[in-house]
PDB file of C-alpha atoms and ligand atoms in Angstrom:
ATOM      1  CA  MET E   1    -188.635-127.843  -7.889  1.00  0.00           C
ATOM      2  CA  SER E   2    -190.041-131.344  -7.711  1.00  0.00           C
ATOM      3  CA  HIS E   3    -186.782-133.290  -8.091  1.00  0.00           C
ATOM      4  CA  LEU E   4    -183.165-132.862  -7.092  1.00  0.00           C
ATOM      5  CA  ILE E   5    -180.593-135.204  -8.639  1.00  0.00           C
ATOM      6  CA  VAL E   6    -177.357-135.651  -6.699  1.00  0.00           C
ATOM      7  CA  TYR E   7    -174.815-137.288  -8.975  1.00  0.00           C
ATOM      8  CA  ALA E   8    -171.388-138.622  -8.010  1.00  0.00           C
ATOM      9  CA  HIS E   9    -169.153-140.115 -10.681  1.00  0.00           C
ATOM     10  CA  PRO E  10    -165.901-138.549 -11.913  1.00  0.00           C
ATOM     11  CA  LYS E  11    -166.033-139.715 -15.558  1.00  0.00           C
ATOM     12  CA  ASP E  12    -167.994-137.980 -18.342  1.00  0.00           C
ATOM     13  CA  LYS E  13    -168.498-141.141 -20.412  1.00  0.00           C
ATOM     14  CA  SER E  14    -169.222-143.491 -17.525  1.00  0.00           C
ATOM     15  CA  PHE E  15    -172.217-145.790 -17.339  1.00  0.00           C
ATOM     16  CA  ASN E  16    -173.360-143.741 -14.361  1.00  0.00           C
ATOM     17  CA  HIS E  17    -173.384-140.712 -16.636  1.00  0.00           C
ATOM     18  CA  ALA E  18    -175.634-142.615 -19.025  1.00  0.00           C
ATOM     19  CA  VAL E  19    -177.900-143.375 -16.042  1.00  0.00           C
ATOM     20  CA  LEU E  20    -177.951-139.660 -15.216  1.00  0.00           C
ATOM     21  CA  GLU E  21    -178.908-138.777 -18.801  1.00  0.00           C
ATOM     22  CA  ALA E  22    -181.642-141.432 -18.847  1.00  0.00           C
ATOM     23  CA  VAL E  23    -183.085-140.117 -15.575  1.00  0.00           C
ATOM     24  CA  LYS E  24    -183.062-136.536 -16.910  1.00  0.00           C
ATOM     25  CA  GLU E  25    -184.827-137.658 -20.118  1.00  0.00           C
ATOM     26  CA  THR E  26    -187.416-139.577 -18.091  1.00  0.00           C
ATOM     27  CA  LEU E  27    -188.182-136.585 -15.855  1.00  0.00           C
ATOM     28  CA  LYS E  28    -188.342-134.257 -18.895  1.00  0.00           C
ATOM     29  CA  SER E  29    -190.808-136.582 -20.632  1.00  0.00           C
ATOM     30  CA  GLN E  30    -192.988-136.374 -17.503  1.00  0.00           C
ATOM     31  CA  ASN E  31    -192.728-132.551 -17.373  1.00  0.00           C
ATOM     32  CA  LYS E  32    -191.051-132.706 -13.968  1.00  0.00           C
ATOM     33  CA  LYS E  33    -188.950-129.759 -12.831  1.00  0.00           C
ATOM     34  CA  PHE E  34    -185.510-130.802 -11.647  1.00  0.00           C
ATOM     35  CA  GLU E  35    -182.043-129.582 -10.698  1.00  0.00           C
ATOM     36  CA  VAL E  36    -178.828-131.590 -10.951  1.00  0.00           C
ATOM     37  CA  ARG E  37    -175.882-131.276  -8.604  1.00  0.00           C
ATOM     38  CA  GLU E  38    -172.856-132.996 -10.186  1.00  0.00           C
ATOM     39  CA  LEU E  39    -170.515-133.164  -7.223  1.00  0.00           C
ATOM     40  CA  TYR E  40    -167.242-133.680  -9.161  1.00  0.00           C
ATOM     41  CA  ASN E  41    -168.009-130.924 -11.685  1.00  0.00           C
ATOM     42  CA  LEU E  42    -168.899-128.616  -8.811  1.00  0.00           C
ATOM     43  CA  LYS E  43    -165.599-129.550  -7.143  1.00  0.00           C
ATOM     44  CA  PHE E  44    -167.645-129.964  -3.999  1.00  0.00           C
ATOM     45  CA  ASN E  45    -165.387-129.899  -0.942  1.00  0.00           C
ATOM     46  CA  PRO E  46    -166.239-133.118   0.906  1.00  0.00           C
ATOM     47  CA  VAL E  47    -164.130-132.564   4.037  1.00  0.00           C
ATOM     48  CA  LEU E  48    -166.058-131.651   7.163  1.00  0.00           C
ATOM     49  CA  SER E  49    -163.495-129.439   8.865  1.00  0.00           C
ATOM     50  CA  VAL E  50    -163.034-128.220  12.418  1.00  0.00           C
ATOM     51  CA  ASN E  51    -164.058-124.784  11.122  1.00  0.00           C
ATOM     52  CA  ASP E  52    -167.278-126.214   9.620  1.00  0.00           C
ATOM     53  CA  LEU E  53    -168.117-127.907  12.916  1.00  0.00           C
ATOM     54  CA  ALA E  54    -167.540-124.703  14.874  1.00  0.00           C
ATOM     55  CA  GLN E  55    -169.630-122.639  12.448  1.00  0.00           C
ATOM     56  CA  ILE E  56    -172.485-125.151  12.335  1.00  0.00           C
ATOM     57  CA  HIS E  57    -172.436-125.248  16.149  1.00  0.00           C
ATOM     58  CA  GLU E  58    -172.919-121.451  16.187  1.00  0.00           C
ATOM     59  CA  GLY E  59    -175.649-121.662  13.548  1.00  0.00           C
ATOM     60  CA  LYS E  60    -173.447-119.899  10.951  1.00  0.00           C
ATOM     61  CA  ILE E  61    -173.637-122.292   8.019  1.00  0.00           C
ATOM     62  CA  PRO E  62    -170.720-122.069   5.516  1.00  0.00           C
ATOM     63  CA  GLU E  63    -171.896-120.716   2.136  1.00  0.00           C
ATOM     64  CA  ASP E  64    -171.214-123.877   0.080  1.00  0.00           C
ATOM     65  CA  ILE E  65    -173.175-125.988   2.572  1.00  0.00           C
ATOM     66  CA  LYS E  66    -176.014-123.457   2.713  1.00  0.00           C
ATOM     67  CA  ARG E  67    -176.309-123.518  -1.088  1.00  0.00           C
ATOM     68  CA  GLU E  68    -176.703-127.320  -1.147  1.00  0.00           C
ATOM     69  CA  GLN E  69    -179.122-127.262   1.792  1.00  0.00           C
ATOM     70  CA  GLU E  70    -181.300-124.832  -0.152  1.00  0.00           C
ATOM     71  CA  TYR E  71    -181.481-127.292  -3.075  1.00  0.00           C
ATOM     72  CA  ILE E  72    -182.503-130.030  -0.629  1.00  0.00           C
ATOM     73  CA  ARG E  73    -185.032-127.774   1.090  1.00  0.00           C
ATOM     74  CA  GLN E  74    -186.771-127.029  -2.196  1.00  0.00           C
ATOM     75  CA  ALA E  75    -186.943-130.634  -3.432  1.00  0.00           C
ATOM     76  CA  GLU E  76    -189.778-133.056  -2.817  1.00  0.00           C
ATOM     77  CA  ASN E  77    -187.882-135.988  -4.355  1.00  0.00           C
ATOM     78  CA  ILE E  78    -184.146-136.556  -4.197  1.00  0.00           C
ATOM     79  CA  ILE E  79    -182.513-138.966  -6.636  1.00  0.00           C
ATOM     80  CA  PHE E  80    -178.982-140.151  -5.810  1.00  0.00           C
ATOM     81  CA  ILE E  81    -176.977-141.676  -8.682  1.00  0.00           C
ATOM     82  CA  TYR E  82    -173.604-143.240  -7.880  1.00  0.00           C
ATOM     83  CA  PRO E  83    -171.530-146.428  -8.145  1.00  0.00           C
ATOM     84  CA  VAL E  84    -171.014-148.712  -5.154  1.00  0.00           C
ATOM     85  CA  TRP E  85    -167.406-148.230  -4.094  1.00  0.00           C
ATOM     86  CA  TRP E  86    -166.041-150.327  -1.249  1.00  0.00           C
ATOM     87  CA  PHE E  87    -169.609-151.237  -0.341  1.00  0.00           C
ATOM     88  CA  GLY E  88    -170.491-147.681   0.276  1.00  0.00           C
ATOM     89  CA  MET E  89    -170.643-144.460  -1.698  1.00  0.00           C
ATOM     90  CA  PRO E  90    -167.833-142.497  -3.381  1.00  0.00           C
ATOM     91  CA  SER E  91    -166.110-140.348  -0.756  1.00  0.00           C
ATOM     92  CA  ILE E  92    -167.216-137.098  -2.417  1.00  0.00           C
ATOM     93  CA  LEU E  93    -170.848-138.093  -1.779  1.00  0.00           C
ATOM     94  CA  LYS E  94    -170.127-139.323   1.741  1.00  0.00           C
ATOM     95  CA  GLY E  95    -168.505-135.935   2.416  1.00  0.00           C
ATOM     96  CA  TYR E  96    -171.494-134.125   0.898  1.00  0.00           C
ATOM     97  CA  ILE E  97    -173.685-135.983   3.391  1.00  0.00           C
ATOM     98  CA  ASP E  98    -171.262-135.268   6.270  1.00  0.00           C
ATOM     99  CA  ARG E  99    -171.406-131.542   5.531  1.00  0.00           C
ATOM    100  CA  VAL E 100    -174.850-130.872   4.033  1.00  0.00           C
ATOM    101  CA  PHE E 101    -177.003-133.186   6.178  1.00  0.00           C
ATOM    102  CA  ALA E 102    -175.865-131.241   9.219  1.00  0.00           C
ATOM    103  CA  TYR E 103    -177.253-131.086  12.729  1.00  0.00           C
ATOM    104  CA  GLY E 104    -180.095-128.593  12.853  1.00  0.00           C
ATOM    105  CA  PHE E 105    -180.840-129.020   9.138  1.00  0.00           C
ATOM    106  CA  ALA E 106    -181.271-132.757   8.571  1.00  0.00           C
ATOM    107  CA  TYR E 107    -181.708-133.966  12.166  1.00  0.00           C
ATOM    108  CA  ALA E 108    -181.953-132.639  15.679  1.00  0.00           C
ATOM    109  CA  VAL E 109    -182.388-133.864  19.228  1.00  0.00           C
ATOM    110  CA  GLY E 110    -185.965-133.605  20.514  1.00  0.00           C
ATOM    111  CA  ASP E 111    -187.697-134.689  23.734  1.00  0.00           C
ATOM    112  CA  LYS E 112    -187.829-138.257  22.471  1.00  0.00           C
ATOM    113  CA  GLY E 113    -184.263-138.430  21.160  1.00  0.00           C
ATOM    114  CA  ILE E 114    -183.030-137.883  17.615  1.00  0.00           C
ATOM    115  CA  LYS E 115    -185.603-136.676  15.143  1.00  0.00           C
ATOM    116  CA  GLY E 116    -185.281-136.460  11.363  1.00  0.00           C
ATOM    117  CA  LEU E 117    -186.087-133.029   9.951  1.00  0.00           C
ATOM    118  CA  LEU E 118    -186.495-133.924   6.269  1.00  0.00           C
ATOM    119  CA  LYS E 119    -189.800-135.758   6.635  1.00  0.00           C
ATOM    120  CA  ASP E 120    -191.401-134.245   3.555  1.00  0.00           C
ATOM    121  CA  LYS E 121    -188.872-135.817   1.172  1.00  0.00           C
ATOM    122  CA  LYS E 122    -188.693-139.068  -0.753  1.00  0.00           C
ATOM    123  CA  VAL E 123    -185.406-140.615  -1.801  1.00  0.00           C
ATOM    124  CA  TYR E 124    -184.576-142.727  -4.855  1.00  0.00           C
ATOM    125  CA  ILE E 125    -181.151-144.378  -4.928  1.00  0.00           C
ATOM    126  CA  LEU E 126    -179.765-145.645  -8.242  1.00  0.00           C
ATOM    127  CA  ASN E 127    -176.596-147.679  -7.797  1.00  0.00           C
ATOM    128  CA  THR E 128    -174.309-149.491 -10.195  1.00  0.00           C
ATOM    129  CA  THR E 129    -172.133-152.325  -8.955  1.00  0.00           C
ATOM    130  CA  GLY E 130    -169.147-154.379 -10.076  1.00  0.00           C
ATOM    131  CA  GLY E 131    -170.373-157.495  -8.270  1.00  0.00           C
ATOM    132  CA  PRO E 132    -173.276-159.670  -9.424  1.00  0.00           C
ATOM    133  CA  GLU E 133    -176.668-159.706  -7.691  1.00  0.00           C
ATOM    134  CA  GLU E 134    -175.993-163.229  -6.405  1.00  0.00           C
ATOM    135  CA  ASN E 135    -173.103-161.932  -4.262  1.00  0.00           C
ATOM    136  CA  TYR E 136    -175.184-159.051  -2.937  1.00  0.00           C
ATOM    137  CA  GLN E 137    -177.703-161.605  -1.656  1.00  0.00           C
ATOM    138  CA  LYS E 138    -175.315-164.447  -0.677  1.00  0.00           C
ATOM    139  CA  PHE E 139    -172.902-162.298   1.336  1.00  0.00           C
ATOM    140  CA  GLY E 140    -175.506-159.880   2.728  1.00  0.00           C
ATOM    141  CA  PHE E 141    -174.097-156.811   0.951  1.00  0.00           C
ATOM    142  CA  ALA E 142    -177.582-155.599  -0.082  1.00  0.00           C
ATOM    143  CA  ASN E 143    -178.844-155.911   3.498  1.00  0.00           C
ATOM    144  CA  ALA E 144    -175.751-154.144   4.797  1.00  0.00           C
ATOM    145  CA  LEU E 145    -176.337-151.214   2.423  1.00  0.00           C
ATOM    146  CA  LYS E 146    -180.021-151.158   3.370  1.00  0.00           C
ATOM    147  CA  THR E 147    -178.961-150.696   6.978  1.00  0.00           C
ATOM    148  CA  THR E 148    -176.153-148.189   6.481  1.00  0.00           C
ATOM    149  CA  THR E 149    -177.470-146.089   3.585  1.00  0.00           C
ATOM    150  CA  GLU E 150    -181.254-146.376   3.801  1.00  0.00           C
ATOM    151  CA  ALA E 151    -181.780-146.596   7.572  1.00  0.00           C
ATOM    152  CA  GLY E 152    -178.514-145.067   8.794  1.00  0.00           C
ATOM    153  CA  ILE E 153    -178.589-141.959   6.592  1.00  0.00           C
ATOM    154  CA  MET E 154    -181.844-141.335   4.709  1.00  0.00           C
ATOM    155  CA  GLU E 155    -184.406-142.607   7.226  1.00  0.00           C
ATOM    156  CA  PHE E 156    -182.360-141.240  10.121  1.00  0.00           C
ATOM    157  CA  CYS E 157    -182.968-137.796   8.573  1.00  0.00           C
ATOM    158  CA  GLY E 158    -186.697-138.519   8.301  1.00  0.00           C
ATOM    159  CA  MET E 159    -186.781-139.205   4.551  1.00  0.00           C
ATOM    160  CA  LYS E 160    -188.687-142.090   2.986  1.00  0.00           C
ATOM    161  CA  VAL E 161    -186.664-144.377   0.717  1.00  0.00           C
ATOM    162  CA  ALA E 162    -189.103-144.944  -2.149  1.00  0.00           C
ATOM    163  CA  LEU E 163    -186.637-146.871  -4.320  1.00  0.00           C
ATOM    164  CA  HIS E 164    -183.170-148.425  -4.006  1.00  0.00           C
ATOM    165  CA  LYS E 165    -182.386-149.807  -7.428  1.00  0.00           C
ATOM    166  CA  TYR E 166    -179.201-151.703  -8.302  1.00  0.00           C
ATOM    167  CA  PHE E 167    -177.778-152.123 -11.798  1.00  0.00           C
ATOM    168  CA  TYR E 168    -175.562-155.121 -11.105  1.00  0.00           C
ATOM    169  CA  ALA E 169    -172.190-156.041 -12.590  1.00  0.00           C
ATOM    170  CA  VAL E 170    -172.271-153.285 -15.222  1.00  0.00           C
ATOM    171  CA  PRO E 171    -168.588-153.652 -16.256  1.00  0.00           C
ATOM    172  CA  THR E 172    -168.984-157.361 -17.104  1.00  0.00           C
ATOM    173  CA  VAL E 173    -172.504-157.779 -18.507  1.00  0.00           C
ATOM    174  CA  ASP E 174    -172.941-157.497 -22.283  1.00  0.00           C
ATOM    175  CA  GLN E 175    -173.864-154.359 -24.160  1.00  0.00           C
ATOM    176  CA  GLN E 176    -177.487-155.454 -24.687  1.00  0.00           C
ATOM    177  CA  THR E 177    -177.962-155.978 -20.946  1.00  0.00           C
ATOM    178  CA  ARG E 178    -176.548-152.503 -20.249  1.00  0.00           C
ATOM    179  CA  SER E 179    -178.847-150.976 -22.887  1.00  0.00           C
ATOM    180  CA  ASN E 180    -181.812-152.730 -21.275  1.00  0.00           C
ATOM    181  CA  MET E 181    -180.809-151.322 -17.884  1.00  0.00           C
ATOM    182  CA  LEU E 182    -180.885-147.807 -19.321  1.00  0.00           C
ATOM    183  CA  LYS E 183    -184.277-148.458 -20.956  1.00  0.00           C
ATOM    184  CA  GLU E 184    -185.630-149.768 -17.647  1.00  0.00           C
ATOM    185  CA  ILE E 185    -185.069-146.313 -16.132  1.00  0.00           C
ATOM    186  CA  GLN E 186    -188.047-145.010 -18.143  1.00  0.00           C
ATOM    187  CA  THR E 187    -190.272-147.492 -16.293  1.00  0.00           C
ATOM    188  CA  LEU E 188    -189.147-146.617 -12.762  1.00  0.00           C
ATOM    189  CA  ASN E 189    -191.387-144.599 -10.473  1.00  0.00           C
ATOM    190  CA  LEU E 190    -189.124-141.674  -9.589  1.00  0.00           C
ATOM    191  CA  GLY E 191    -191.832-139.621  -7.901  1.00  0.00           C
TER     192      GLY E 191
HETATM  193  P1  FAD Q 201    -168.048-147.692 -16.425  1.00  0.00           P
HETATM  194  O1  FAD Q 201    -166.759-148.332 -16.045  1.00  0.00           O
HETATM  195  O2  FAD Q 201    -168.060-146.270 -16.824  1.00  0.00           O
HETATM  196  O3  FAD Q 201    -168.763-148.515 -17.571  1.00  0.00           O
HETATM  197  C1  FAD Q 201    -169.008-149.900 -17.454  1.00  0.00           C
HETATM  198  C2  FAD Q 201    -169.259-150.417 -18.874  1.00  0.00           C
HETATM  199  O4  FAD Q 201    -170.424-149.753 -19.418  1.00  0.00           O
HETATM  200  C3  FAD Q 201    -168.110-150.106 -19.869  1.00  0.00           C
HETATM  201  O5  FAD Q 201    -167.924-151.248 -20.674  1.00  0.00           O
HETATM  202  C4  FAD Q 201    -168.636-148.949 -20.675  1.00  0.00           C
HETATM  203  O6  FAD Q 201    -168.102-148.901 -21.979  1.00  0.00           O
HETATM  204  C5  FAD Q 201    -170.120-149.268 -20.714  1.00  0.00           C
HETATM  205  N1  FAD Q 201    -170.959-148.094 -20.984  1.00  0.00           N
HETATM  206  C6  FAD Q 201    -170.718-146.797 -20.710  1.00  0.00           C
HETATM  207  N2  FAD Q 201    -171.715-146.015 -21.169  1.00  0.00           N
HETATM  208  C7  FAD Q 201    -172.621-146.851 -21.720  1.00  0.00           C
HETATM  209  C8  FAD Q 201    -173.873-146.660 -22.356  1.00  0.00           C
HETATM  210  N3  FAD Q 201    -174.394-145.444 -22.558  1.00  0.00           N
HETATM  211  N4  FAD Q 201    -174.563-147.742 -22.803  1.00  0.00           N
HETATM  212  C9  FAD Q 201    -174.066-148.998 -22.631  1.00  0.00           C
HETATM  213  N5  FAD Q 201    -172.865-149.238 -22.053  1.00  0.00           N
HETATM  214  C10 FAD Q 201    -172.149-148.187 -21.605  1.00  0.00           C
HETATM  215  N6  FAD Q 201    -168.231-152.960  -6.986  1.00  0.00           N
HETATM  216  C11 FAD Q 201    -168.949-153.606  -6.044  1.00  0.00           C
HETATM  217  O7  FAD Q 201    -169.898-154.330  -6.370  1.00  0.00           O
HETATM  218  N7  FAD Q 201    -168.651-153.453  -4.715  1.00  0.00           N
HETATM  219  C12 FAD Q 201    -167.640-152.629  -4.297  1.00  0.00           C
HETATM  220  O8  FAD Q 201    -167.440-152.512  -3.090  1.00  0.00           O
HETATM  221  C13 FAD Q 201    -166.885-151.931  -5.266  1.00  0.00           C
HETATM  222  N8  FAD Q 201    -165.877-151.102  -4.896  1.00  0.00           N
HETATM  223  C14 FAD Q 201    -165.235-150.347  -5.858  1.00  0.00           C
HETATM  224  C15 FAD Q 201    -164.302-149.393  -5.433  1.00  0.00           C
HETATM  225  C16 FAD Q 201    -163.673-148.578  -6.377  1.00  0.00           C
HETATM  226  C17 FAD Q 201    -162.714-147.513  -5.910  1.00  0.00           C
HETATM  227  C18 FAD Q 201    -163.973-148.736  -7.753  1.00  0.00           C
HETATM  228  C19 FAD Q 201    -163.279-147.870  -8.789  1.00  0.00           C
HETATM  229  C20 FAD Q 201    -164.881-149.691  -8.165  1.00  0.00           C
HETATM  230  C21 FAD Q 201    -165.549-150.491  -7.221  1.00  0.00           C
HETATM  231  N9  FAD Q 201    -166.531-151.419  -7.586  1.00  0.00           N
HETATM  232  C22 FAD Q 201    -167.216-152.120  -6.633  1.00  0.00           C
HETATM  233  C23 FAD Q 201    -166.947-151.540  -9.000  1.00  0.00           C
HETATM  234  C24 FAD Q 201    -167.911-150.397  -9.356  1.00  0.00           C
HETATM  235  O9  FAD Q 201    -169.091-150.427  -8.592  1.00  0.00           O
HETATM  236  C25 FAD Q 201    -168.274-150.464 -10.824  1.00  0.00           C
HETATM  237  O10 FAD Q 201    -167.076-150.378 -11.575  1.00  0.00           O
HETATM  238  C26 FAD Q 201    -169.203-149.326 -11.210  1.00  0.00           C
HETATM  239  O11 FAD Q 201    -170.424-149.449 -10.527  1.00  0.00           O
HETATM  240  C27 FAD Q 201    -169.458-149.315 -12.709  1.00  0.00           C
HETATM  241  O12 FAD Q 201    -170.125-148.130 -13.048  1.00  0.00           O
HETATM  242  P2  FAD Q 201    -169.358-147.038 -13.950  1.00  0.00           P
HETATM  243  O13 FAD Q 201    -170.319-145.957 -14.240  1.00  0.00           O
HETATM  244  O14 FAD Q 201    -168.072-146.661 -13.299  1.00  0.00           O
HETATM  245  O15 FAD Q 201    -169.092-147.938 -15.225  1.00  0.00           O
END
C-alpha cells in the first residue's frame, strides 16, 4: 500500500468529507493504492488506558492498536485529514496518536536519546480552519501548530512532513472559494 489516509471528522456531509473524497479521487487518478481509516466510523477508542499502558509495557499490544499499527507499517505516505479544533486536532485523532504511535512502535530510547522509528514514512497534513490565514500568521497559530504537530508528533517519530496544507476559514468563504480549494487538491503532491 502506498498511501494511508487517516480521516477525523464526525459529519458525513462536512467539507472535510469533501476533502477526503477529493484526495481519494486524486490518488485513484494516479493509480495509487490506498487505505482509509475513518476514525469516527470505526468508533476508534481514543482513550489510552492504564490497561493499554501495562500491556504496551509488556510488549503485548492490544488488538485494536495492533491493527492500526499494521496499516501504518505498510504505508509509505500517510495523509491526515482533519479540522483544526482548539488549535489542535479533534480528540479522536489525538487519542489515535496517543495509542497507536506507542513506545516501541513509533519511537524508542537509543544510546543517543529518543529515536523515531518511522523514518521511512512521509506525512501530508490537510487541515481546515475556521479562522482566516491572517490570524494564523499574526497570532503565531501556524508556527505553534508547526511546532506541536509537525515537530512534536510527526518528526519526533522520525517521519518527514512533506506537506502541511491549510484550507482557511472554510465556513465563511464563498462557495466558489470552497470549490477552488477542492480543485486545488488535484494539484497537490501527495507522494
Ligand atoms: P463544514 O462546517 O462541514 O462546512 C463548511 C462549509 O462548507 C458549509 O457552508 C458547507 O455547506 C460547505 N461545504 C460542505 N461540503 C462542501 C462541498 N463539497 N463543496 C463546497 N462547500 C461545501 N477554527 C480555528 O481556526 N481554530 C480553532 O481552534 C478552532 N476550534 C474549533 C473547535 C471546535 C470544537 C469546532 C467545532 C470548531 C473549531 N474551529 C476552529 C472551526 C473549525 O476549524 C471549522 O469549523 C472547520 O475546519 C470547518 O470544516 P468542516 O469540515 O467542519 O466544515
